[in-house]
Short mmCIF file of C-alpha atoms and ligand atoms in Angstrom, two decimals:
data_model
loop_
_atom_site.label_atom_id
_atom_site.label_comp_id
_atom_site.label_asym_id
_atom_site.label_seq_id
_atom_site.Cartn_x
_atom_site.Cartn_y
_atom_site.Cartn_z
CA MET A 28 -22.67 -17.15 -31.96
CA GLY A 29 -19.36 -15.70 -31.40
CA ARG A 30 -18.86 -11.96 -30.54
CA GLY A 31 -17.27 -11.37 -33.97
CA ASP A 32 -20.11 -12.83 -36.04
CA PRO A 33 -22.50 -10.38 -37.79
CA ILE A 34 -25.82 -9.90 -36.15
CA ILE A 35 -28.16 -10.89 -38.93
CA PRO A 36 -31.83 -9.97 -39.70
CA GLY A 37 -34.20 -11.75 -37.33
CA LYS A 38 -31.94 -10.95 -34.35
CA THR A 39 -32.90 -8.40 -31.73
CA ILE A 40 -31.41 -4.93 -31.31
CA GLY A 41 -31.65 -3.00 -28.02
CA ILE A 42 -31.74 0.69 -28.13
CA LEU A 43 -31.16 2.85 -25.06
CA GLY A 44 -33.19 6.07 -25.41
CA GLY A 45 -36.68 6.46 -26.83
CA GLY A 46 -36.72 9.63 -28.81
CA GLN A 47 -37.11 10.38 -32.52
CA LEU A 48 -33.54 9.08 -33.28
CA GLY A 49 -34.40 5.75 -31.82
CA ARG A 50 -37.72 5.80 -33.60
CA MET A 51 -36.13 6.29 -37.04
CA PHE A 52 -33.51 3.77 -36.15
CA ALA A 53 -36.23 1.20 -35.15
CA ILE A 54 -38.13 1.85 -38.34
CA ALA A 55 -34.93 1.04 -40.42
CA ALA A 56 -34.21 -2.01 -38.32
CA ARG A 57 -37.77 -3.43 -38.51
CA ARG A 58 -37.70 -2.85 -42.33
CA MET A 59 -34.66 -5.09 -42.54
CA GLY A 60 -36.38 -7.77 -40.47
CA TYR A 61 -34.81 -7.20 -37.05
CA ARG A 62 -36.65 -7.14 -33.73
CA VAL A 63 -36.30 -3.97 -31.56
CA HIS A 64 -36.42 -3.44 -27.87
CA ALA A 65 -36.29 0.19 -26.62
CA LEU A 66 -35.57 1.39 -23.10
CA ASP A 67 -36.63 4.83 -22.00
CA PRO A 68 -38.04 6.30 -18.81
CA SER A 69 -41.34 7.54 -20.40
CA PRO A 70 -43.94 5.07 -21.53
CA ASP A 71 -45.33 5.43 -25.10
CA CYS A 72 -42.14 7.18 -26.13
CA PRO A 73 -41.43 7.78 -29.87
CA THR A 74 -39.18 4.74 -30.15
CA GLY A 75 -41.43 2.48 -27.98
CA GLN A 76 -44.29 3.13 -30.37
CA VAL A 77 -42.56 1.42 -33.25
CA ALA A 78 -40.44 -1.08 -31.30
CA ASP A 79 -41.43 -4.70 -30.73
CA VAL A 80 -40.94 -4.24 -27.02
CA GLU A 81 -40.88 -1.07 -24.89
CA TRP A 82 -39.01 -1.09 -21.60
CA SER A 83 -40.04 1.78 -19.32
CA ALA A 84 -37.35 2.29 -16.68
CA ALA A 85 -35.12 5.03 -15.39
CA TYR A 86 -31.58 4.93 -17.06
CA ASP A 87 -29.96 4.30 -13.61
CA ASP A 88 -32.22 1.26 -12.98
CA VAL A 89 -29.33 -1.15 -13.62
CA ASP A 90 -31.42 -4.21 -12.82
CA THR A 91 -33.92 -3.49 -15.58
CA ALA A 92 -31.06 -2.47 -17.87
CA LEU A 93 -29.45 -5.93 -17.26
CA LYS A 94 -32.76 -7.77 -17.96
CA PHE A 95 -33.16 -5.70 -21.24
CA ALA A 96 -29.54 -6.63 -22.15
CA ARG A 97 -30.26 -10.36 -21.70
CA ALA A 98 -33.17 -10.03 -24.10
CA VAL A 99 -31.21 -8.52 -27.07
CA ASP A 100 -28.24 -9.41 -29.25
CA VAL A 101 -26.63 -6.04 -29.46
CA VAL A 102 -27.15 -2.67 -27.85
CA THR A 103 -26.75 0.83 -29.21
CA PHE A 104 -28.01 4.15 -27.99
CA GLU A 105 -29.81 7.25 -29.31
CA PHE A 106 -29.31 9.48 -26.19
CA GLU A 107 -26.18 10.70 -24.78
CA ASN A 108 -27.03 10.98 -21.11
CA VAL A 109 -27.40 7.29 -20.38
CA PRO A 110 -25.13 6.79 -17.30
CA TYR A 111 -21.77 5.36 -18.02
CA GLU A 112 -22.27 2.70 -15.27
CA THR A 113 -25.48 1.36 -16.89
CA LEU A 114 -23.73 1.10 -20.33
CA GLN A 115 -20.71 -0.61 -18.83
CA ARG A 116 -22.87 -3.14 -16.96
CA VAL A 117 -24.87 -3.77 -20.15
CA ALA A 118 -21.62 -4.24 -22.05
CA GLU A 119 -20.70 -7.16 -19.75
CA ILE A 120 -23.65 -9.12 -21.12
CA VAL A 121 -24.03 -8.01 -24.71
CA PRO A 122 -21.97 -6.06 -27.30
CA VAL A 123 -22.55 -2.26 -27.07
CA HIS A 124 -21.70 -0.05 -30.05
CA PRO A 125 -20.42 2.62 -30.08
CA ALA A 126 -18.30 1.58 -27.09
CA PRO A 127 -19.35 3.03 -23.62
CA LEU A 128 -15.99 5.01 -23.58
CA VAL A 129 -16.93 6.80 -26.71
CA LEU A 130 -20.15 7.97 -25.16
CA ASP A 131 -18.35 8.97 -21.96
CA THR A 132 -15.95 11.10 -23.89
CA THR A 133 -18.49 12.92 -26.12
CA ARG A 134 -21.27 13.44 -23.58
CA HIS A 135 -19.08 15.56 -21.46
CA ARG A 136 -18.07 18.84 -23.10
CA LEU A 137 -14.82 19.30 -21.39
CA ARG A 138 -13.79 15.65 -21.93
CA GLU A 139 -14.78 15.98 -25.58
CA LYS A 140 -12.91 19.28 -26.13
CA THR A 141 -9.93 17.87 -24.39
CA PHE A 142 -9.93 14.81 -26.52
CA LEU A 143 -10.23 16.86 -29.59
CA GLN A 144 -7.41 19.17 -28.60
CA THR A 145 -4.96 16.46 -27.52
CA HIS A 146 -5.41 14.69 -30.86
CA GLY A 147 -4.67 17.82 -32.71
CA PHE A 148 -8.21 18.61 -34.03
CA PRO A 149 -8.99 22.30 -34.40
CA VAL A 150 -11.48 23.71 -31.81
CA ALA A 151 -12.51 27.15 -30.54
CA PRO A 152 -10.38 28.34 -27.61
CA PHE A 153 -11.88 27.07 -24.34
CA ARG A 154 -11.29 27.00 -20.59
CA ALA A 155 -12.70 24.73 -17.90
CA VAL A 156 -14.33 26.78 -15.12
CA GLN A 157 -15.31 25.64 -11.68
CA SER A 158 -16.11 28.92 -9.90
CA VAL A 159 -17.06 32.44 -10.68
CA ASP A 160 -13.51 33.52 -10.18
CA ASP A 161 -12.37 30.90 -12.70
CA LEU A 162 -14.92 32.28 -15.08
CA LYS A 163 -13.82 35.85 -14.69
CA SER A 164 -10.24 34.98 -15.37
CA ALA A 165 -11.22 32.83 -18.25
CA VAL A 166 -13.29 35.65 -19.80
CA ALA A 167 -10.35 38.02 -19.34
CA GLN A 168 -8.14 35.43 -21.16
CA LEU A 169 -10.47 34.62 -24.06
CA GLY A 170 -12.00 38.08 -24.45
CA THR A 171 -15.62 38.82 -25.26
CA PRO A 172 -17.96 37.72 -26.58
CA CYS A 173 -17.75 34.23 -25.32
CA ILE A 174 -20.13 31.47 -24.39
CA LEU A 175 -20.50 29.70 -21.17
CA LYS A 176 -21.81 26.08 -21.54
CA THR A 177 -22.60 23.33 -19.02
CA ALA A 178 -20.20 20.45 -19.11
CA THR A 179 -23.19 17.91 -19.32
CA PHE A 180 -26.77 17.77 -20.32
CA GLY A 181 -26.41 20.52 -22.90
CA TYR A 182 -28.25 20.19 -26.23
CA ASP A 183 -30.05 22.54 -28.57
CA GLY A 184 -28.35 25.47 -26.94
CA LYS A 185 -29.73 24.56 -23.53
CA GLY A 186 -27.31 25.45 -20.79
CA GLN A 187 -25.62 28.16 -22.87
CA THR A 188 -25.10 31.73 -21.84
CA ARG A 189 -23.37 34.43 -23.98
CA ILE A 190 -21.16 36.73 -22.12
CA ASP A 191 -20.50 40.15 -23.66
CA GLU A 192 -18.83 41.86 -20.70
CA LEU A 193 -17.03 40.91 -17.56
CA ALA A 194 -19.90 42.32 -15.47
CA GLN A 195 -22.20 39.41 -16.61
CA CYS A 196 -20.03 36.73 -15.07
CA ASP A 197 -21.87 36.54 -11.69
CA HIS A 198 -25.20 36.11 -13.36
CA ALA A 199 -23.89 33.68 -15.98
CA TRP A 200 -22.26 31.50 -13.34
CA GLN A 201 -25.42 31.52 -11.29
CA SER A 202 -27.57 30.52 -14.18
CA LEU A 203 -25.18 27.64 -15.07
CA GLY A 204 -26.46 25.59 -12.10
CA GLN A 205 -23.71 23.04 -12.41
CA PRO A 206 -20.38 22.74 -10.66
CA MET A 207 -18.44 22.55 -13.88
CA GLY A 208 -18.70 24.72 -17.06
CA VAL A 209 -16.74 25.26 -20.30
CA LEU A 210 -16.11 28.78 -21.56
CA GLU A 211 -15.70 29.07 -25.29
CA GLY A 212 -14.53 31.86 -27.43
CA PHE A 213 -17.28 33.05 -29.71
CA VAL A 214 -16.80 31.72 -33.21
CA ARG A 215 -17.94 34.14 -36.06
CA SER A 216 -18.50 31.40 -38.52
CA THR A 217 -19.49 32.04 -42.12
CA CYS A 218 -21.74 29.00 -41.82
CA GLU A 219 -22.08 25.70 -39.92
CA LEU A 220 -21.49 22.34 -41.49
CA SER A 221 -21.80 18.81 -40.30
CA VAL A 222 -20.58 15.43 -41.51
CA ILE A 223 -22.19 12.15 -40.46
CA VAL A 224 -19.54 9.41 -40.57
CA ALA A 225 -20.07 5.72 -40.12
CA ARG A 226 -17.39 3.24 -39.18
CA ALA A 227 -17.88 -0.53 -39.37
CA ARG A 228 -16.27 -3.16 -37.16
CA THR A 229 -13.69 -3.84 -39.93
CA GLY A 230 -12.54 -0.21 -39.81
CA GLU A 231 -14.36 0.62 -43.13
CA VAL A 232 -15.39 4.33 -43.05
CA LEU A 233 -17.94 6.21 -45.16
CA THR A 234 -19.25 9.70 -44.84
CA PHE A 235 -22.53 11.20 -45.88
CA PRO A 236 -22.46 14.35 -48.05
CA VAL A 237 -21.44 17.45 -46.12
CA ALA A 238 -24.49 19.17 -44.72
CA GLU A 239 -24.93 22.94 -44.38
CA ASN A 240 -26.90 23.92 -41.25
CA ALA A 241 -28.73 27.07 -40.26
CA HIS A 242 -29.86 27.47 -36.58
CA ALA A 243 -32.66 29.50 -35.02
CA ARG A 244 -32.46 30.19 -31.27
CA HIS A 245 -29.60 27.70 -31.08
CA ILE A 246 -31.76 24.86 -32.44
CA LEU A 247 -31.09 23.38 -35.89
CA ASP A 248 -33.64 24.90 -38.20
CA VAL A 249 -32.73 24.01 -41.80
CA THR A 250 -30.15 21.63 -43.46
CA VAL A 251 -29.23 21.90 -46.99
CA VAL A 252 -27.29 19.23 -48.96
CA PRO A 253 -24.99 19.48 -50.88
CA ALA A 254 -23.40 22.30 -48.61
CA ARG A 255 -22.90 25.44 -50.73
CA VAL A 256 -19.13 25.76 -49.72
CA PRO A 257 -15.95 25.13 -51.91
CA GLU A 258 -15.09 21.60 -52.73
CA ALA A 259 -11.93 22.05 -50.86
CA THR A 260 -13.93 22.80 -47.66
CA LYS A 261 -15.96 19.74 -48.11
CA GLY A 262 -12.86 17.61 -48.61
CA ALA A 263 -11.31 19.12 -45.39
CA ALA A 264 -14.60 18.59 -43.47
CA VAL A 265 -14.77 14.86 -44.57
CA GLU A 266 -11.11 14.32 -43.72
CA LEU A 267 -11.63 15.74 -40.29
CA ALA A 268 -14.73 13.65 -39.54
CA VAL A 269 -12.99 10.45 -40.67
CA SER A 270 -9.95 11.25 -38.53
CA VAL A 271 -12.12 11.88 -35.43
CA ALA A 272 -14.12 8.57 -36.03
CA LYS A 273 -10.69 6.65 -36.27
CA ALA A 274 -9.29 8.50 -33.16
CA LEU A 275 -12.39 7.38 -31.15
CA ASP A 276 -12.12 3.89 -32.56
CA LEU A 277 -15.81 4.28 -33.30
CA VAL A 278 -18.07 1.44 -34.37
CA GLY A 279 -21.37 3.08 -35.38
CA VAL A 280 -22.42 6.55 -36.61
CA LEU A 281 -20.88 9.82 -35.43
CA ALA A 282 -21.97 13.38 -36.23
CA VAL A 283 -19.23 16.00 -36.40
CA GLU A 284 -20.48 19.57 -36.14
CA LEU A 285 -18.22 22.22 -37.57
CA PHE A 286 -17.88 25.85 -37.79
CA TRP A 287 -16.60 27.10 -41.09
CA ILE A 288 -14.80 30.45 -41.35
CA LYS A 289 -14.24 31.64 -44.93
CA ASP A 290 -10.69 33.08 -45.43
CA GLU A 291 -8.03 33.45 -48.17
CA SER A 292 -7.18 29.72 -48.03
CA ALA A 293 -8.97 27.41 -50.50
CA ALA A 294 -10.69 25.44 -47.81
CA GLY A 295 -11.12 28.17 -45.20
CA THR A 296 -10.81 27.33 -41.50
CA LEU A 297 -12.80 24.55 -39.89
CA LEU A 298 -13.31 24.21 -36.13
CA VAL A 299 -15.00 21.19 -34.51
CA ASN A 300 -17.88 22.40 -32.43
CA GLU A 301 -19.48 19.10 -31.08
CA LEU A 302 -19.49 15.44 -31.66
CA ALA A 303 -22.46 13.13 -31.18
CA PRO A 304 -21.85 9.32 -31.45
CA ARG A 305 -25.25 8.59 -33.09
CA PRO A 306 -27.31 9.80 -35.99
CA HIS A 307 -27.93 13.44 -35.88
CA ASN A 308 -30.78 15.89 -36.82
CA SER A 309 -28.59 17.34 -39.58
CA GLY A 310 -28.49 13.84 -41.15
CA HIS A 311 -32.25 13.30 -41.41
CA PHE A 312 -31.97 14.34 -45.11
CA SER A 313 -30.43 10.91 -45.74
CA ILE A 314 -33.69 9.05 -45.15
CA ASP A 315 -35.26 10.40 -48.34
CA ALA A 316 -32.31 11.58 -50.33
CA CYS A 317 -29.56 8.97 -50.04
CA VAL A 318 -29.24 5.39 -51.07
CA THR A 319 -28.77 4.46 -47.34
CA SER A 320 -30.05 6.39 -44.43
CA GLN A 321 -28.01 7.33 -41.51
CA PHE A 322 -30.23 5.00 -39.43
CA GLU A 323 -29.74 2.08 -41.66
CA GLN A 324 -26.07 2.82 -41.56
CA GLN A 325 -26.05 2.77 -37.73
CA LEU A 326 -27.82 -0.61 -37.97
CA ARG A 327 -25.30 -2.02 -40.33
CA ALA A 328 -22.37 -0.73 -38.38
CA VAL A 329 -23.57 -1.99 -34.96
CA CYS A 330 -24.55 -5.37 -36.44
CA GLY A 331 -21.16 -5.89 -38.08
CA LEU A 332 -22.53 -5.76 -41.53
CA PRO A 333 -20.99 -4.04 -44.55
CA LEU A 334 -21.92 -0.25 -44.78
CA GLY A 335 -24.40 0.93 -47.33
CA ASP A 336 -23.79 3.32 -50.26
CA VAL A 337 -24.16 6.96 -49.01
CA GLU A 338 -24.65 8.54 -52.46
CA LEU A 339 -26.99 11.55 -52.58
CA LEU A 340 -29.72 10.92 -55.08
CA ARG A 341 -30.99 14.48 -55.35
CA PRO A 342 -30.16 17.88 -53.68
CA VAL A 343 -32.34 18.07 -50.59
CA ALA A 344 -33.28 20.33 -47.77
CA MET A 345 -34.67 19.52 -44.33
CA ALA A 346 -36.74 21.86 -42.06
CA ASN A 347 -37.33 21.05 -38.47
CA LEU A 348 -40.92 21.21 -37.14
CA LEU A 349 -40.84 22.43 -33.56
CA GLY A 350 -43.81 22.44 -31.17
CA ASP A 351 -44.21 26.23 -32.00
CA GLU A 352 -45.89 25.08 -35.28
CA TRP A 353 -48.88 23.95 -33.31
CA ALA A 354 -49.39 27.28 -31.50
CA LYS A 355 -52.30 28.24 -33.70
CA GLY A 356 -53.82 24.72 -34.00
CA GLU A 357 -53.14 21.64 -35.97
CA PRO A 358 -50.73 22.33 -38.92
CA ARG A 359 -52.29 22.13 -42.39
CA TRP A 360 -50.43 19.11 -43.45
CA GLU A 361 -52.42 18.75 -46.74
CA ARG A 362 -50.83 22.11 -47.98
CA ALA A 363 -47.23 21.01 -47.47
CA LEU A 364 -48.01 17.52 -48.89
CA ALA A 365 -49.51 19.16 -52.05
CA ILE A 366 -45.84 19.68 -53.04
CA PRO A 367 -45.11 16.23 -54.51
CA ASP A 368 -41.39 15.97 -53.55
CA VAL A 369 -41.92 17.17 -49.94
CA LYS A 370 -41.82 14.40 -47.36
CA LEU A 371 -43.30 14.61 -43.84
CA HIS A 372 -41.75 12.81 -40.80
CA LEU A 373 -43.60 13.07 -37.46
CA TYR A 374 -42.25 11.55 -34.24
CA GLY A 375 -45.41 10.61 -32.48
CA LYS A 376 -45.11 13.06 -29.58
CA SER A 377 -48.52 14.01 -28.21
CA GLU A 378 -47.47 17.29 -26.54
CA ALA A 379 -46.25 20.15 -28.80
CA ARG A 380 -44.18 22.25 -26.42
CA PRO A 381 -42.45 25.38 -27.87
CA GLY A 382 -38.90 24.32 -28.91
CA ARG A 383 -39.69 20.65 -28.87
CA LYS A 384 -38.67 18.67 -31.96
CA MET A 385 -41.93 17.20 -33.20
CA GLY A 386 -40.97 16.21 -36.80
CA HIS A 387 -39.33 17.45 -39.97
CA LEU A 388 -39.98 18.08 -43.59
CA THR A 389 -37.62 17.25 -46.48
CA ALA A 390 -37.84 18.61 -49.98
CA MET A 391 -35.93 17.45 -52.96
CA ALA A 392 -35.20 19.46 -56.11
CA GLY A 393 -32.80 20.13 -58.99
CA SER A 394 -30.56 22.29 -56.88
CA ALA A 395 -29.74 22.96 -53.24
CA ASP A 396 -31.12 26.48 -53.49
CA GLU A 397 -34.35 25.21 -54.96
CA ALA A 398 -34.67 22.48 -52.35
CA GLU A 399 -34.17 25.06 -49.60
CA ARG A 400 -36.86 27.39 -51.08
CA LYS A 401 -39.24 24.46 -51.42
CA VAL A 402 -38.86 23.12 -47.86
CA ARG A 403 -39.19 26.66 -46.35
CA ALA A 404 -42.35 27.28 -48.49
CA ALA A 405 -43.72 23.85 -47.33
CA ARG A 406 -43.25 24.69 -43.71
CA ALA A 407 -44.69 28.15 -44.13
CA ALA A 408 -47.76 26.60 -45.76
CA LEU A 409 -48.43 24.54 -42.55
CA SER A 410 -49.66 27.69 -40.71
CA PRO A 411 -53.31 27.35 -40.18
P1 AMP B 11 -23.98 23.53 -29.29
O1 AMP B 11 -25.07 22.99 -28.31
O2 AMP B 11 -22.61 23.66 -28.63
O3 AMP B 11 -24.01 22.64 -30.51
O4 AMP B 11 -24.42 24.92 -29.77
C1 AMP B 11 -25.65 25.18 -30.49
C2 AMP B 11 -25.46 26.32 -31.40
O5 AMP B 11 -25.08 27.52 -30.69
C3 AMP B 11 -24.32 26.09 -32.37
O6 AMP B 11 -24.65 25.24 -33.50
C4 AMP B 11 -23.97 27.51 -32.81
O7 AMP B 11 -24.94 28.01 -33.70
C5 AMP B 11 -24.13 28.27 -31.50
N1 AMP B 11 -22.77 28.24 -30.83
C6 AMP B 11 -22.35 27.24 -29.96
N2 AMP B 11 -21.08 27.53 -29.51
C7 AMP B 11 -20.70 28.56 -30.17
C8 AMP B 11 -19.44 29.38 -30.23
N3 AMP B 11 -18.41 29.08 -29.45
N4 AMP B 11 -19.41 30.52 -31.04
C9 AMP B 11 -20.45 30.86 -31.78
N5 AMP B 11 -21.64 30.21 -31.80
C10 AMP B 11 -21.77 29.08 -31.04
#
């Protein structure tokens, strides 16, 4: 088999990272007749539970990663903090999609912002900071409020500190706990949007319907699709996402998170907040509500197959289920499932810690507003 041939059903996909994104990918892949190997440091991880083979090893255990690479036909990832060296070594043995360089750019906030800025994509003003003095001058330049973020290992608002006055700099710098940070101007957005874009090896590009996202404590809480913003805004968001995917020379799936600021212009202002070169929490609606899910699309893209139709079948809303839902005991699943077009997805995590993503609900309805009401009601009904 040449490197350009499609990887057809029956072949074996390797996935680096064993969380819920890998799990939903593995389910999509196995449904289409592929074999799946998952590599993650924790045994019995959400992906490992549904994969054909689970490899338990640290991500920097290159020897095991190479054995894993020899056992599969293509490798993708669901986790951004796989070391670049591991990915590069794996890529010498087997195709890796998206390319290791894409991951290296997007997993580091400063490299990602610099990439976006140098390609002319709109981002919030930012400064790289490497000391408390850097931070103070950056705060003076950008003004308050602003947000100090870690350059790496930041997700779901972890590693973020809001700074409202210069006097908070010392404490913010100490709590960063990393030698490098990125200070960003605070964006007063009207709402947050995201676009999941898929790009095939041939350069074919498709985008899922634009999603509208609400956060709670910096963690995605509810996604509503279609987004309740002007058509011009959606058009501009899609155009941005496609351009970013092309600029990255992406093969796979990419999530583009956007801030939208309503103004006098037809589309308003869009700023790119973050990129993730993989399926994304805000794209989970696609499993139940689109012809092709973001996970099947990732599979098709990394296997060199044609992309699937991304049409939205019905308006939909998704609500995350965090570990907090378990605080008062086992959620009352039967109550949420009594609503016929509510769907339950659980990720197989045994320990329900506060803030931990344990699963999600989706609800479909005749309108986006109705879908949102329904999914929120379904989640509220879980409380024992
Ligand atoms: P992030 O980890 O960068 O995606 O941030 C998580 C969430 O924090 C975002 O979705 C926003 O709700 C909020 N946030 C992050 N950066 C900013 C910013 N510069 N201005 C305002 N809100 C922000």
